[in-house]
mmCIF file of C-alpha atoms and ligand atoms in Angstrom:
data_model
loop_
_atom_site.group_PDB
_atom_site.id
_atom_site.type_symbol
_atom_site.label_atom_id
_atom_site.label_comp_id
_atom_site.label_asym_id
_atom_site.label_seq_id
_atom_site.Cartn_x
_atom_site.Cartn_y
_atom_site.Cartn_z
ATOM 1 C CA MET A 126 -25.169 -254.339 48.556
ATOM 2 C CA GLY A 127 -28.235 -255.399 46.565
ATOM 3 C CA ASP A 128 -29.544 -251.838 45.895
ATOM 4 C CA SER A 129 -28.699 -251.787 42.215
ATOM 5 C CA MET A 130 -31.429 -251.105 39.707
ATOM 6 C CA ILE A 131 -29.796 -253.342 37.110
ATOM 7 C CA ASP A 132 -32.335 -255.786 35.803
ATOM 8 C CA LEU A 133 -30.456 -258.812 34.707
ATOM 9 C CA LYS A 134 -33.231 -259.875 32.330
ATOM 10 C CA ASN A 135 -32.607 -256.724 30.295
ATOM 11 C CA ILE A 136 -28.888 -257.041 29.867
ATOM 12 C CA LYS A 137 -26.885 -259.329 27.736
ATOM 13 C CA ALA A 138 -23.519 -259.145 29.483
ATOM 14 C CA ILE A 139 -21.554 -257.374 32.241
ATOM 15 C CA ASP A 140 -18.235 -255.760 31.384
ATOM 16 C CA VAL A 141 -16.295 -255.447 34.535
ATOM 17 C CA HIS A 142 -13.504 -253.313 33.107
ATOM 18 C CA VAL A 143 -14.294 -249.920 31.460
ATOM 19 C CA HIS A 144 -12.116 -246.822 31.832
ATOM 20 C CA ALA A 145 -13.288 -243.264 32.142
ATOM 21 C CA GLU A 146 -10.417 -241.293 30.786
ATOM 22 C CA ALA A 147 -12.036 -237.947 29.816
ATOM 23 C CA SER A 148 -13.891 -235.656 32.198
ATOM 24 C CA CYS A 149 -16.833 -233.471 31.283
ATOM 25 C CA HIS A 150 -15.564 -230.810 33.692
ATOM 26 C CA GLN A 151 -11.801 -230.575 33.377
ATOM 27 C CA PRO A 152 -9.329 -230.609 30.437
ATOM 28 C CA GLU A 153 -7.160 -233.608 29.808
ATOM 29 C CA ASP A 154 -4.125 -233.713 32.007
ATOM 30 C CA PRO A 155 -0.970 -233.134 29.929
ATOM 31 C CA VAL A 156 1.035 -235.833 31.719
ATOM 32 C CA MET A 157 -1.764 -238.386 31.073
ATOM 33 C CA GLY A 158 -2.010 -237.141 27.513
ATOM 34 C CA LYS A 159 1.403 -238.344 26.619
ATOM 35 C CA PHE A 160 0.602 -241.811 27.997
ATOM 36 C CA PHE A 161 -2.780 -241.907 26.061
ATOM 37 C CA ASP A 162 -0.802 -241.116 22.898
ATOM 38 C CA ALA A 163 1.408 -244.066 23.352
ATOM 39 C CA ALA A 164 -1.267 -246.496 24.559
ATOM 40 C CA SER A 165 -3.442 -245.631 21.478
ATOM 41 C CA ALA A 166 -0.580 -246.455 19.243
ATOM 42 C CA TYR A 167 0.079 -249.759 21.050
ATOM 43 C CA PHE A 168 -3.634 -250.776 21.035
ATOM 44 C CA LYS A 169 -4.265 -249.219 17.562
ATOM 45 C CA ALA A 170 -7.225 -247.467 19.261
ATOM 46 C CA PRO A 171 -8.643 -244.025 18.445
ATOM 47 C CA ARG A 172 -6.756 -241.282 20.277
ATOM 48 C CA GLU A 173 -9.838 -239.315 21.240
ATOM 49 C CA ARG A 174 -11.198 -240.563 24.578
ATOM 50 C CA PRO A 175 -15.031 -240.818 24.885
ATOM 51 C CA LYS A 176 -16.605 -238.839 27.707
ATOM 52 C CA ILE A 177 -18.693 -240.698 30.225
ATOM 53 C CA PRO A 178 -22.102 -239.933 28.512
ATOM 54 C CA GLU A 179 -20.779 -241.292 25.280
ATOM 55 C CA ILE A 180 -19.561 -244.488 26.959
ATOM 56 C CA ILE A 181 -22.996 -244.934 28.558
ATOM 57 C CA GLU A 182 -24.697 -244.552 25.188
ATOM 58 C CA ILE A 183 -22.407 -247.104 23.540
ATOM 59 C CA TYR A 184 -23.092 -249.661 26.285
ATOM 60 C CA ARG A 185 -26.821 -249.010 26.477
ATOM 61 C CA ALA A 186 -27.163 -249.538 22.747
ATOM 62 C CA GLN A 187 -25.557 -252.973 23.254
ATOM 63 C CA GLN A 188 -27.491 -253.790 26.460
ATOM 64 C CA ILE A 189 -24.279 -254.390 28.373
ATOM 65 C CA ALA A 190 -23.993 -253.273 32.010
ATOM 66 C CA PHE A 191 -20.491 -252.170 33.071
ATOM 67 C CA CYS A 192 -18.192 -251.271 35.947
ATOM 68 C CA LEU A 193 -16.759 -247.836 35.233
ATOM 69 C CA PHE A 194 -13.680 -246.357 36.851
ATOM 70 C CA THR A 195 -10.720 -243.997 36.509
ATOM 71 C CA VAL A 196 -7.200 -244.670 37.629
ATOM 72 C CA ASP A 197 -5.957 -242.315 40.385
ATOM 73 C CA ALA A 198 -2.206 -242.104 40.172
ATOM 74 C CA GLU A 199 -1.982 -238.565 41.353
ATOM 75 C CA CYS A 200 0.818 -239.110 43.896
ATOM 76 C CA ALA A 201 2.908 -241.281 41.724
ATOM 77 C CA MET A 202 2.511 -239.544 38.317
ATOM 78 C CA GLY A 203 1.666 -235.974 39.339
ATOM 79 C CA ALA A 204 -1.277 -236.160 37.047
ATOM 80 C CA ARG A 205 -4.799 -234.949 37.966
ATOM 81 C CA ARG A 206 -7.359 -237.727 38.052
ATOM 82 C CA ILE A 207 -10.876 -237.790 36.855
ATOM 83 C CA SER A 208 -13.097 -237.315 39.968
ATOM 84 C CA ASN A 209 -14.613 -240.490 41.390
ATOM 85 C CA TYR A 210 -17.565 -238.319 42.247
ATOM 86 C CA GLU A 211 -18.151 -237.415 38.634
ATOM 87 C CA ILE A 212 -18.311 -241.124 37.761
ATOM 88 C CA ALA A 213 -20.592 -241.835 40.711
ATOM 89 C CA GLU A 214 -23.002 -239.069 39.715
ATOM 90 C CA PHE A 215 -23.330 -240.326 36.131
ATOM 91 C CA ALA A 216 -23.735 -243.817 37.448
ATOM 92 C CA ALA A 217 -26.545 -242.763 39.769
ATOM 93 C CA ASP A 218 -28.459 -241.173 36.813
ATOM 94 C CA ASN A 219 -27.860 -244.332 34.752
ATOM 95 C CA SER A 220 -28.208 -247.072 37.449
ATOM 96 C CA ASP A 221 -29.899 -249.453 34.943
ATOM 97 C CA ILE A 222 -26.556 -249.974 33.320
ATOM 98 C CA VAL A 223 -23.577 -248.423 35.068
ATOM 99 C CA ILE A 224 -21.895 -249.872 38.204
ATOM 100 C CA PRO A 225 -19.712 -247.185 39.774
ATOM 101 C CA PHE A 226 -16.194 -248.174 40.839
ATOM 102 C CA ALA A 227 -13.681 -245.731 42.225
ATOM 103 C CA SER A 228 -9.928 -245.394 42.225
ATOM 104 C CA ILE A 229 -7.747 -243.996 45.019
ATOM 105 C CA ASP A 230 -3.961 -243.782 44.893
ATOM 106 C CA PRO A 231 -2.789 -246.018 47.656
ATOM 107 C CA HIS A 232 -0.216 -243.379 48.735
ATOM 108 C CA LYS A 233 -3.269 -241.401 50.013
ATOM 109 C CA GLY A 234 -3.414 -243.933 52.924
ATOM 110 C CA ARG A 235 -5.804 -242.893 55.687
ATOM 111 C CA LEU A 236 -6.989 -239.844 53.810
ATOM 112 C CA GLY A 237 -7.801 -242.225 50.922
ATOM 113 C CA ALA A 238 -9.644 -244.477 53.241
ATOM 114 C CA LEU A 239 -11.936 -241.559 54.340
ATOM 115 C CA GLU A 240 -12.675 -240.928 50.620
ATOM 116 C CA ALA A 241 -13.372 -244.666 50.076
ATOM 117 C CA ARG A 242 -15.842 -244.680 52.896
ATOM 118 C CA ASP A 243 -17.620 -241.560 51.724
ATOM 119 C CA LEU A 244 -17.913 -242.835 48.177
ATOM 120 C CA ILE A 245 -19.333 -246.142 49.438
ATOM 121 C CA GLU A 246 -21.697 -244.771 52.019
ATOM 122 C CA ASN A 247 -22.963 -241.666 50.310
ATOM 123 C CA TYR A 248 -22.297 -242.142 46.555
ATOM 124 C CA GLY A 249 -23.200 -245.790 45.924
ATOM 125 C CA VAL A 250 -19.684 -246.848 44.847
ATOM 126 C CA ARG A 251 -19.624 -250.675 44.434
ATOM 127 C CA GLY A 252 -15.924 -251.469 43.926
ATOM 128 C CA PHE A 253 -12.391 -250.125 43.436
ATOM 129 C CA LYS A 254 -9.593 -250.211 40.938
ATOM 130 C CA PHE A 255 -5.909 -250.309 41.706
ATOM 131 C CA HIS A 256 -2.982 -250.108 39.303
ATOM 132 C CA GLY A 257 0.342 -250.846 40.961
ATOM 133 C CA ILE A 258 2.331 -250.004 37.914
ATOM 134 C CA MET A 259 0.797 -246.539 37.289
ATOM 135 C CA GLN A 260 0.597 -246.028 41.111
ATOM 136 C CA ASP A 261 4.218 -247.125 41.465
ATOM 137 C CA ILE A 262 3.567 -249.278 44.562
ATOM 138 C CA HIS A 263 3.744 -252.847 45.759
ATOM 139 C CA PRO A 264 0.147 -253.996 46.023
ATOM 140 C CA ALA A 265 0.745 -255.209 49.562
ATOM 141 C CA ASP A 266 2.453 -252.011 50.776
ATOM 142 C CA ARG A 267 1.118 -251.274 54.200
ATOM 143 C CA VAL A 268 0.353 -247.686 53.214
ATOM 144 C CA ALA A 269 -2.594 -249.090 51.186
ATOM 145 C CA TYR A 270 -4.069 -251.141 53.975
ATOM 146 C CA PRO A 271 -6.354 -248.504 55.528
ATOM 147 C CA ILE A 272 -8.106 -248.262 52.082
ATOM 148 C CA TYR A 273 -8.292 -252.062 51.820
ATOM 149 C CA GLU A 274 -9.779 -252.316 55.340
ATOM 150 C CA VAL A 275 -12.771 -250.112 54.253
ATOM 151 C CA ILE A 276 -13.292 -252.156 51.061
ATOM 152 C CA ALA A 277 -13.172 -255.428 53.077
ATOM 153 C CA GLU A 278 -15.555 -253.987 55.692
ATOM 154 C CA TYR A 279 -18.183 -253.640 52.900
ATOM 155 C CA LYS A 280 -17.105 -256.928 51.304
ATOM 156 C CA LEU A 281 -16.723 -255.141 47.972
ATOM 157 C CA PRO A 282 -14.635 -256.078 44.951
ATOM 158 C CA ALA A 283 -11.283 -254.537 44.119
ATOM 159 C CA ILE A 284 -9.761 -254.857 40.638
ATOM 160 C CA PHE A 285 -5.979 -254.972 40.520
ATOM 161 C CA HIS A 286 -4.167 -254.388 37.267
ATOM 162 C CA THR A 287 -1.856 -257.367 36.596
ATOM 163 C CA GLY A 288 0.639 -258.217 33.868
ATOM 164 C CA HIS A 289 2.037 -256.115 31.049
ATOM 165 C CA SER A 290 0.841 -252.500 30.858
ATOM 166 C CA GLY A 291 -0.208 -250.682 27.700
ATOM 167 C CA MET A 292 0.531 -247.501 29.721
ATOM 168 C CA GLY A 293 4.181 -246.661 29.109
ATOM 169 C CA THR A 294 4.663 -249.226 26.282
ATOM 170 C CA GLY A 295 7.108 -247.926 23.677
ATOM 171 C CA MET A 296 7.953 -244.792 25.769
ATOM 172 C CA ARG A 297 11.355 -243.697 26.929
ATOM 173 C CA GLY A 298 12.210 -245.995 29.816
ATOM 174 C CA GLY A 299 8.613 -247.217 29.651
ATOM 175 C CA GLY A 300 7.407 -243.821 30.832
ATOM 176 C CA GLY A 301 9.100 -244.500 34.146
ATOM 177 C CA MET A 302 6.753 -247.388 34.913
ATOM 178 C CA ARG A 303 7.948 -250.542 36.619
ATOM 179 C CA LEU A 304 6.288 -253.725 35.340
ATOM 180 C CA LYS A 305 7.293 -255.657 38.424
ATOM 181 C CA TRP A 306 4.348 -254.112 40.348
ATOM 182 C CA GLY A 307 2.092 -256.008 37.932
ATOM 183 C CA GLN A 308 3.165 -259.419 39.066
ATOM 184 C CA PRO A 309 0.010 -261.112 40.315
ATOM 185 C CA MET A 310 1.724 -263.011 43.118
ATOM 186 C CA LEU A 311 2.408 -259.747 44.842
ATOM 187 C CA ILE A 312 -1.285 -259.548 45.505
ATOM 188 C CA ASP A 313 -1.414 -262.922 47.205
ATOM 189 C CA ASP A 314 -0.509 -261.309 50.493
ATOM 190 C CA VAL A 315 -3.462 -258.944 50.069
ATOM 191 C CA ALA A 316 -5.818 -261.820 49.390
ATOM 192 C CA VAL A 317 -4.617 -263.527 52.637
ATOM 193 C CA ASP A 318 -4.784 -260.378 54.783
ATOM 194 C CA PHE A 319 -8.257 -259.382 53.436
ATOM 195 C CA PRO A 320 -10.265 -262.467 52.912
ATOM 196 C CA ASP A 321 -13.463 -260.371 52.863
ATOM 197 C CA MET A 322 -12.239 -258.290 49.897
ATOM 198 C CA LYS A 323 -13.187 -259.752 46.544
ATOM 199 C CA ILE A 324 -10.014 -259.524 44.468
ATOM 200 C CA ILE A 325 -10.240 -259.360 40.721
ATOM 201 C CA LEU A 326 -6.927 -259.884 38.860
ATOM 202 C CA ALA A 327 -7.343 -257.809 35.720
ATOM 203 C CA HIS A 328 -6.201 -259.068 32.323
ATOM 204 C CA PRO A 329 -4.817 -262.463 31.676
ATOM 205 C CA SER A 330 -1.573 -261.278 33.442
ATOM 206 C CA TRP A 331 0.956 -261.986 30.628
ATOM 207 C CA PRO A 332 3.912 -262.660 31.257
ATOM 208 C CA TRP A 333 2.638 -264.272 34.503
ATOM 209 C CA VAL A 334 -0.544 -265.965 33.406
ATOM 210 C CA ASP A 335 0.041 -269.106 35.498
ATOM 211 C CA GLU A 336 0.394 -267.134 38.704
ATOM 212 C CA SER A 337 -3.123 -265.680 38.275
ATOM 213 C CA LEU A 338 -4.613 -269.090 37.434
ATOM 214 C CA SER A 339 -3.023 -270.577 40.561
ATOM 215 C CA MET A 340 -4.257 -267.785 42.867
ATOM 216 C CA ALA A 341 -7.847 -267.956 41.549
ATOM 217 C CA LEU A 342 -7.737 -271.703 42.048
ATOM 218 C CA HIS A 343 -6.297 -271.398 45.584
ATOM 219 C CA LYS A 344 -8.160 -268.375 47.030
ATOM 220 C CA ASP A 345 -11.999 -268.265 47.242
ATOM 221 C CA ASN A 346 -11.724 -264.435 47.110
ATOM 222 C CA VAL A 347 -9.776 -264.211 43.817
ATOM 223 C CA TRP A 348 -11.263 -263.900 40.358
ATOM 224 C CA ILE A 349 -9.804 -263.133 36.942
ATOM 225 C CA ASP A 350 -11.017 -260.545 34.423
ATOM 226 C CA LEU A 351 -10.182 -261.299 30.798
ATOM 227 C CA SER A 352 -9.917 -257.694 29.594
ATOM 228 C CA GLY A 353 -7.185 -255.939 27.773
ATOM 229 C CA TRP A 354 -6.516 -258.679 25.194
ATOM 230 C CA SER A 355 -8.516 -259.990 22.376
ATOM 231 C CA PRO A 356 -9.505 -263.634 23.279
ATOM 232 C CA ARG A 357 -7.765 -264.530 19.997
ATOM 233 C CA TYR A 358 -4.428 -264.034 21.810
ATOM 234 C CA PHE A 359 -5.156 -265.831 25.040
ATOM 235 C CA GLN A 360 -2.753 -268.529 26.068
ATOM 236 C CA PRO A 361 -4.234 -272.056 25.835
ATOM 237 C CA GLN A 362 -4.197 -272.591 29.578
ATOM 238 C CA ILE A 363 -6.602 -269.661 30.094
ATOM 239 C CA ILE A 364 -9.174 -271.333 27.945
ATOM 240 C CA SER A 365 -8.692 -274.779 29.478
ATOM 241 C CA TYR A 366 -9.001 -273.510 33.067
ATOM 242 C CA ALA A 367 -11.982 -271.400 32.085
ATOM 243 C CA ASN A 368 -13.606 -274.563 30.745
ATOM 244 C CA THR A 369 -12.942 -276.526 33.863
ATOM 245 C CA GLN A 370 -11.800 -275.657 37.381
ATOM 246 C CA LEU A 371 -12.133 -271.879 37.033
ATOM 247 C CA SER A 372 -15.451 -271.679 35.115
ATOM 248 C CA ARG A 373 -17.009 -269.657 38.029
ATOM 249 C CA LYS A 374 -13.908 -267.440 38.401
ATOM 250 C CA MET A 375 -13.455 -265.829 35.009
ATOM 251 C CA LEU A 376 -15.149 -262.555 34.091
ATOM 252 C CA PHE A 377 -15.726 -260.705 30.820
ATOM 253 C CA GLY A 378 -14.002 -257.371 30.659
ATOM 254 C CA SER A 379 -13.039 -255.291 27.639
ATOM 255 C CA ASP A 380 -10.749 -252.489 28.764
ATOM 256 C CA PHE A 381 -12.764 -250.083 26.674
ATOM 257 C CA PRO A 382 -11.923 -247.568 25.226
ATOM 258 C CA LEU A 383 -8.728 -249.476 24.264
ATOM 259 C CA ILE A 384 -10.700 -252.584 23.165
ATOM 260 C CA HIS A 385 -14.268 -252.366 21.979
ATOM 261 C CA PRO A 386 -16.592 -254.885 23.827
ATOM 262 C CA GLN A 387 -18.183 -255.953 20.592
ATOM 263 C CA LYS A 388 -14.811 -256.923 19.191
ATOM 264 C CA TRP A 389 -14.014 -258.873 22.309
ATOM 265 C CA ILE A 390 -17.360 -260.709 22.265
ATOM 266 C CA GLU A 391 -17.042 -261.682 18.601
ATOM 267 C CA ALA A 392 -13.603 -263.079 19.166
ATOM 268 C CA ALA A 393 -14.561 -265.024 22.290
ATOM 269 C CA LYS A 394 -17.128 -267.050 20.291
ATOM 270 C CA SER A 395 -14.464 -268.927 18.357
ATOM 271 C CA VAL A 396 -11.533 -269.583 20.738
ATOM 272 C CA GLY A 397 -12.853 -272.777 22.350
ATOM 273 C CA PHE A 398 -14.848 -271.711 25.415
ATOM 274 C CA ARG A 399 -17.448 -274.348 26.125
ATOM 275 C CA ASP A 400 -21.080 -273.344 25.246
ATOM 276 C CA GLU A 401 -22.154 -273.709 28.886
ATOM 277 C CA VAL A 402 -19.154 -271.772 30.135
ATOM 278 C CA LEU A 403 -19.404 -268.630 27.965
ATOM 279 C CA PRO A 404 -22.624 -267.316 29.569
ATOM 280 C CA LEU A 405 -20.954 -267.631 33.027
ATOM 281 C CA ILE A 406 -18.033 -265.558 31.902
ATOM 282 C CA MET A 407 -20.208 -263.071 30.054
ATOM 283 C CA LYS A 408 -22.691 -262.364 32.782
ATOM 284 C CA ASP A 409 -23.484 -264.891 35.561
ATOM 285 C CA ASN A 410 -20.182 -264.851 37.400
ATOM 286 C CA ALA A 411 -20.042 -261.075 37.516
ATOM 287 C CA ALA A 412 -23.712 -260.839 38.637
ATOM 288 C CA LYS A 413 -23.023 -263.057 41.572
ATOM 289 C CA LEU A 414 -19.699 -261.360 42.472
ATOM 290 C CA LEU A 415 -21.247 -257.901 42.270
ATOM 291 C CA GLY A 416 -24.273 -258.926 44.212
ATOM 292 C CA LEU A 417 -26.747 -258.368 41.427
ATOM 293 C CA ALA A 418 -28.038 -261.979 41.412
HETATM 294 ZN ZN1 ZN B 612 -7.578 -251.216 33.235
#
């Protein structure tokens, strides 16, 4: 879109994966609260979720620009989401550092597509986040396609959660969540059907790491974000592909507030990324993908 006010000279990195989990206007949803309890224990992260202004402060202090989104799983979980409009408004007031993404439960179908268009055209939203496990849906379910059509029309990126999910981990019956919807190869159909949508497979996709690597290699519209795990625990093929054929396809993401960006960045320095590759992952690849460069 090219209308961002982010000045690449002034930022050190772009974090493509930051969650807004606490609203300034509404109390925490009790259903989500139970999942946050369990996820905090699994990630050994503080239970209290920062509100959006606090997140912005933390990132500005580090000169890291970031994509900010909530996860809308209202239909599947019966939990109220944080408003995409709240995120977009904070982003508009902090456009030197915040890149607003939005999330719409795919079950909202055509109604969701109307919201997606409004957010893009009138609120500067620059990408979307989907989470098949929380949204309890096959990523290529046709009910989602009207929303994808809008995203593709504007050639915007969409982040899809892949792999294991911290949400539900350790809970009774996994909190009712089905890990199968996190299998990356389910998104291959979406990548074929929407070649104009830029698809970011979030997290290193364990236990299906190799599927994501194959898809990013095969499809020009597929990238991988490395959020949700400390680089210390990456499987070796992630590092070797990042250093070679996929050096332009890998993106820094933290998954804050569950993982602090500074912790991720420190760990990334000593796991074998080549010196010339790390800056691509930290900033250049995302700048190009997001249309900032
Ligand atoms: Zn996420």
